[in-house]
Amino acid sequence: MSVDSSPPAQRLNLVIGGHVDHGKSTIIGRLLADTGSLPEGKLEQVRATCLRSGKPFEWAFLLDALKDEQAQGITIDAARVFFRTASRSCILIDAPGHIEFLRNMITGAARADAALLVIDAKEGVQENSRRHGYMMSMLGIRQLAVLVNKMDLVEFDRAAFERIVEEYSRFLDRLEVRPAGFIPVSGREGSNIARRDPRTAWYQGPTVLEQLDGFVPEPPPVHKPFRLPVQDVYRFPQQGDERRIVAGSVDGGEARPGDEVVFYPSGKRGHIRTIEAFNRTPPDSARAGEATGFTLSEQVYVRRGEVATLAGQPSPQVTSRFRASLFWLGQRPLIVGREYLLKLGTARAPMQVEAIHRVINAATLEPNQGADRVERHAVAECTLALGRAIAIDLPADGLATSRFVVVDDYEICGGGIVREALPDRDAALRDKVQLRNYKWEASLIPVERRAERYGQRPALVLITGELEADRKSLARELESRLFETGRSVYFLGIANVLYGVDADLDRTREHRQEHLRRVAEVANLMLDAGVILLVTAAELTRQELELFGIMVDPELIETVWVGPHVTTDIGFDLQIPAGTTAEGASLVEDLLRRQGIIPPPS
Ligand code: GTP
Ligand code: MG
């Protein structure tokens, strides 16, 4: 939580980067001390502790000492420190390692307006000086000051400074980055941080603080299209409150009660009824930069991961394929065909690299010809394919929905920006579903009220398996068991669809997709009615299951494979390898109980 109450327009979000040990933390400690941003007596206390333990004092210790005080939440939270210059307040993100740096740059609470890059005057430009510079430019940070630190170690020598200016300028030139300036500093001695140092009389430019005042905070992007990546949907049923509050941080634009909201990728829509705020009077709008929530006039069911936008404004693109530039930091190289997790805004999707178009070394900018993998610390241009479609924006708008991180084995291993949305296989189908959702006549009866009445949650149980497996007997047994225990359940026999809804289709292989689409649309209606629906289909593939997931809320689907051999590439929730129909039905009932679809046995 920020204690900073100055208007966001005058607040500057900064990131700091540079090679290990070049002095980032020291400079931050200095900035805090010299701007009077430290708690009373803190500096003396840390000095005294050092003296007692015989350790030489380090400015970086201040940061550690402040972190220990996080409970009091005064100056620092996690990796963020707050301080004031003559004209404004600053939030500076200190990210110790590469991964933290990238994560902060991409998923950080606020987008950085400007960056400080620290280079050790004695050691000179190192790999990470370049890599951080590369990341900053890739992620679109337009204002950068380079601090040539530890000038005391080179006797404040102008030539040493200028060698670094020259070398690093050449690198930035190739990235087409024009730095605001280079500043010779000594974090340890406080030279040119807040006060000029006479030993650098040859330097006429601004001090670090003056430079910070010269940066222009990007205006809160209220003029951009409205974007609110849905973080969560809250309900308070205990209080007899049937409102659903759609919550998240507004990344762009502004919305007010009465505005029509469209969610992507689903295409669902509604009108904002109220803007909500926690512990304060509800504001009359939700604006870029604010964490907020709103309720809708209609019953609209959306989940985390969708993006709320306003009708009539440019919409994001919905796709499961896009071209991207990304920075890779994983121990293991990024390879084609392996399964990763992509996080963009609040959306999560399984991801594979479909193609690697170009790889370059971020430190040397040397291209790596014909690469089939992206090694650690390299930058690549790739085509990414996701397991489900998400809403994305192009980086020109500077919206968070254009930046992503890649997770490999539970760890963030890379990140980057969207370059171009590419067409994907299911685009036509998704368009149909979006239109259907857009036109949907929402019931006035909330889903929860139906669930209460029926004592169950709606679900689509897909029973698939080997060609010979007896799926139908299982479905029938399950239907009668559930029915006899009071559930509202229906087994949708395939023939019921084939000769009715499908009467205009012949039963050829090429119509299988359209057949499944219709089954899924029928299922969607029955789920809306609150029913547990059992559907059987031989040898469903992963792609066909994904297709169901486009038309039906994937959270409502349970997949059961019948038979000892799995003959397709599908993933399932339960396999029934063998046994009687009765045993199989019990296993499915257990699954439904575990998932909270039906109540535990009484
Ligand atoms: P990491 O967070 O580990 O990447 O390092 P850092 O960039 O935060 O560097 P830090 O501030 O911890 O400083 C590293 C070492 O350099 C410490 O021993 C500092 O005392 C020393 N140092 C930092 N700034 C100066 C300086 O201006 N002059 C001299 N002589 N030493 C400095
Ligand atoms: Mg540090």
PDB file of C-alpha atoms in Angstrom, residues 247-356:
ATOM      1  CA  ALA A 247     -12.759  -6.257  -9.886  1.00  0.00           C
ATOM      2  CA  GLY A 248      -9.381  -5.386 -11.340  1.00  0.00           C
ATOM      3  CA  SER A 249      -6.972  -2.567 -12.124  1.00  0.00           C
ATOM      4  CA  VAL A 250      -7.955  -0.210 -14.882  1.00  0.00           C
ATOM      5  CA  ASP A 251      -5.112  -0.210 -17.341  1.00  0.00           C
ATOM      6  CA  GLY A 252      -6.481   2.273 -19.814  1.00  0.00           C
ATOM      7  CA  GLY A 253      -9.419   4.617 -20.281  1.00  0.00           C
ATOM      8  CA  GLU A 254     -12.310   5.493 -18.071  1.00  0.00           C
ATOM      9  CA  ALA A 255     -15.768   4.027 -17.506  1.00  0.00           C
ATOM     10  CA  ARG A 256     -18.905   5.336 -15.812  1.00  0.00           C
ATOM     11  CA  PRO A 257     -22.241   3.964 -14.693  1.00  0.00           C
ATOM     12  CA  GLY A 258     -24.483   3.421 -17.712  1.00  0.00           C
ATOM     13  CA  ASP A 259     -21.575   2.610 -20.043  1.00  0.00           C
ATOM     14  CA  GLU A 260     -21.864  -0.556 -22.042  1.00  0.00           C
ATOM     15  CA  VAL A 261     -19.107  -3.020 -21.237  1.00  0.00           C
ATOM     16  CA  VAL A 262     -17.983  -5.834 -23.526  1.00  0.00           C
ATOM     17  CA  PHE A 263     -15.797  -8.621 -22.148  1.00  0.00           C
ATOM     18  CA  TYR A 264     -13.194 -10.394 -24.257  1.00  0.00           C
ATOM     19  CA  PRO A 265     -12.570 -13.110 -25.276  1.00  0.00           C
ATOM     20  CA  SER A 266     -16.175 -14.159 -24.513  1.00  0.00           C
ATOM     21  CA  GLY A 267     -17.983 -11.225 -26.145  1.00  0.00           C
ATOM     22  CA  LYS A 268     -20.368 -11.060 -23.169  1.00  0.00           C
ATOM     23  CA  ARG A 269     -21.742  -7.652 -22.418  1.00  0.00           C
ATOM     24  CA  GLY A 270     -23.682  -5.597 -19.924  1.00  0.00           C
ATOM     25  CA  HIS A 271     -24.109  -2.081 -18.573  1.00  0.00           C
ATOM     26  CA  ILE A 272     -22.244  -0.708 -15.597  1.00  0.00           C
ATOM     27  CA  ARG A 273     -24.664  -0.132 -12.761  1.00  0.00           C
ATOM     28  CA  THR A 274     -22.316   1.101 -10.063  1.00  0.00           C
ATOM     29  CA  ILE A 275     -18.635   1.709  -9.559  1.00  0.00           C
ATOM     30  CA  GLU A 276     -17.575   0.201  -6.262  1.00  0.00           C
ATOM     31  CA  ALA A 277     -14.875   1.211  -3.855  1.00  0.00           C
ATOM     32  CA  PHE A 278     -13.682  -0.369  -0.661  1.00  0.00           C
ATOM     33  CA  ASN A 279     -14.119   1.768   2.411  1.00  0.00           C
ATOM     34  CA  ARG A 280     -14.747   5.006   0.581  1.00  0.00           C
ATOM     35  CA  THR A 281     -17.640   6.655  -1.200  1.00  0.00           C
ATOM     36  CA  PRO A 282     -18.152   5.145  -4.628  1.00  0.00           C
ATOM     37  CA  PRO A 283     -16.420   7.281  -7.243  1.00  0.00           C
ATOM     38  CA  ASP A 284     -18.365   8.314 -10.326  1.00  0.00           C
ATOM     39  CA  SER A 285     -15.906   6.716 -12.700  1.00  0.00           C
ATOM     40  CA  ALA A 286     -13.260   4.015 -12.918  1.00  0.00           C
ATOM     41  CA  ARG A 287     -10.092   5.519 -14.329  1.00  0.00           C
ATOM     42  CA  ALA A 288      -6.777   4.275 -15.642  1.00  0.00           C
ATOM     43  CA  GLY A 289      -4.340   3.555 -12.850  1.00  0.00           C
ATOM     44  CA  GLU A 290      -7.019   2.702 -10.283  1.00  0.00           C
ATOM     45  CA  ALA A 291      -7.851  -0.603  -8.678  1.00  0.00           C
ATOM     46  CA  THR A 292     -11.596  -0.721  -8.772  1.00  0.00           C
ATOM     47  CA  GLY A 293     -14.714  -2.795  -9.193  1.00  0.00           C
ATOM     48  CA  PHE A 294     -18.092  -2.404 -10.795  1.00  0.00           C
ATOM     49  CA  THR A 295     -21.464  -4.093 -10.860  1.00  0.00           C
ATOM     50  CA  LEU A 296     -23.563  -4.666 -13.934  1.00  0.00           C
ATOM     51  CA  SER A 297     -27.269  -4.164 -14.518  1.00  0.00           C
ATOM     52  CA  GLU A 298     -27.520  -7.573 -16.180  1.00  0.00           C
ATOM     53  CA  GLN A 299     -26.581 -11.050 -14.952  1.00  0.00           C
ATOM     54  CA  VAL A 300     -23.300 -11.595 -16.748  1.00  0.00           C
ATOM     55  CA  TYR A 301     -20.973 -14.435 -15.819  1.00  0.00           C
ATOM     56  CA  VAL A 302     -17.334 -13.703 -16.452  1.00  0.00           C
ATOM     57  CA  ARG A 303     -14.165 -14.955 -14.832  1.00  0.00           C
ATOM     58  CA  ARG A 304     -10.672 -13.844 -14.096  1.00  0.00           C
ATOM     59  CA  GLY A 305      -8.718 -13.499 -17.309  1.00  0.00           C
ATOM     60  CA  GLU A 306     -11.337 -11.728 -19.384  1.00  0.00           C
ATOM     61  CA  VAL A 307     -10.757  -8.099 -20.287  1.00  0.00           C
ATOM     62  CA  ALA A 308     -13.542  -5.570 -19.770  1.00  0.00           C
ATOM     63  CA  THR A 309     -13.705  -2.957 -22.534  1.00  0.00           C
ATOM     64  CA  LEU A 310     -16.252  -0.350 -23.601  1.00  0.00           C
ATOM     65  CA  ALA A 311     -18.561  -0.821 -26.568  1.00  0.00           C
ATOM     66  CA  GLY A 312     -17.811   1.657 -29.332  1.00  0.00           C
ATOM     67  CA  GLN A 313     -14.092   1.894 -28.521  1.00  0.00           C
ATOM     68  CA  PRO A 314     -11.331   0.006 -30.323  1.00  0.00           C
ATOM     69  CA  SER A 315     -11.576  -3.582 -29.137  1.00  0.00           C
ATOM     70  CA  PRO A 316      -8.650  -5.841 -28.314  1.00  0.00           C
ATOM     71  CA  GLN A 317      -7.908  -8.707 -30.661  1.00  0.00           C
ATOM     72  CA  VAL A 318      -8.913 -12.169 -29.641  1.00  0.00           C
ATOM     73  CA  THR A 319      -6.677 -14.947 -30.819  1.00  0.00           C
ATOM     74  CA  SER A 320      -4.698 -17.975 -29.767  1.00  0.00           C
ATOM     75  CA  ARG A 321      -1.766 -17.139 -32.078  1.00  0.00           C
ATOM     76  CA  PHE A 322       0.438 -14.088 -32.198  1.00  0.00           C
ATOM     77  CA  ARG A 323       3.861 -12.893 -33.169  1.00  0.00           C
ATOM     78  CA  ALA A 324       5.977 -11.658 -30.275  1.00  0.00           C
ATOM     79  CA  SER A 325       9.368 -10.348 -29.254  1.00  0.00           C
ATOM     80  CA  LEU A 326      10.547 -12.015 -26.120  1.00  0.00           C
ATOM     81  CA  PHE A 327      13.448 -12.073 -23.745  1.00  0.00           C
ATOM     82  CA  TRP A 328      14.452 -15.495 -22.443  1.00  0.00           C
ATOM     83  CA  LEU A 329      16.004 -16.023 -19.022  1.00  0.00           C
ATOM     84  CA  GLY A 330      15.359 -19.695 -18.363  1.00  0.00           C
ATOM     85  CA  GLN A 331      18.144 -22.114 -17.453  1.00  0.00           C
ATOM     86  CA  ARG A 332      16.673 -24.403 -20.073  1.00  0.00           C
ATOM     87  CA  PRO A 333      16.413 -22.957 -23.578  1.00  0.00           C
ATOM     88  CA  LEU A 334      13.030 -22.048 -24.996  1.00  0.00           C
ATOM     89  CA  ILE A 335      12.191 -24.659 -27.615  1.00  0.00           C
ATOM     90  CA  VAL A 336       9.564 -25.337 -30.219  1.00  0.00           C
ATOM     91  CA  GLY A 337       6.903 -27.812 -29.145  1.00  0.00           C
ATOM     92  CA  ARG A 338       7.379 -27.750 -25.366  1.00  0.00           C
ATOM     93  CA  GLU A 339       4.424 -26.719 -23.225  1.00  0.00           C
ATOM     94  CA  TYR A 340       4.731 -23.429 -21.310  1.00  0.00           C
ATOM     95  CA  LEU A 341       2.310 -21.173 -19.496  1.00  0.00           C
ATOM     96  CA  LEU A 342       1.709 -17.655 -20.745  1.00  0.00           C
ATOM     97  CA  LYS A 343       0.454 -14.889 -18.456  1.00  0.00           C
ATOM     98  CA  LEU A 344      -0.880 -11.744 -20.048  1.00  0.00           C
ATOM     99  CA  GLY A 345      -2.796  -9.275 -17.915  1.00  0.00           C
ATOM    100  CA  THR A 346      -4.829 -11.569 -15.692  1.00  0.00           C
ATOM    101  CA  ALA A 347      -5.197 -14.230 -18.399  1.00  0.00           C
ATOM    102  CA  ARG A 348      -3.357 -17.552 -18.266  1.00  0.00           C
ATOM    103  CA  ALA A 349      -3.049 -19.963 -21.172  1.00  0.00           C
ATOM    104  CA  PRO A 350      -0.971 -22.995 -22.091  1.00  0.00           C
ATOM    105  CA  MET A 351       1.552 -21.912 -24.700  1.00  0.00           C
ATOM    106  CA  GLN A 352       3.832 -23.463 -27.264  1.00  0.00           C
ATOM    107  CA  VAL A 353       6.334 -21.863 -29.568  1.00  0.00           C
ATOM    108  CA  GLU A 354       5.151 -22.536 -33.075  1.00  0.00           C
ATOM    109  CA  ALA A 355       8.129 -20.985 -34.840  1.00  0.00           C
ATOM    110  CA  ILE A 356      11.282 -19.059 -33.995  1.00  0.00           C
TER     111      ILE A 356
END
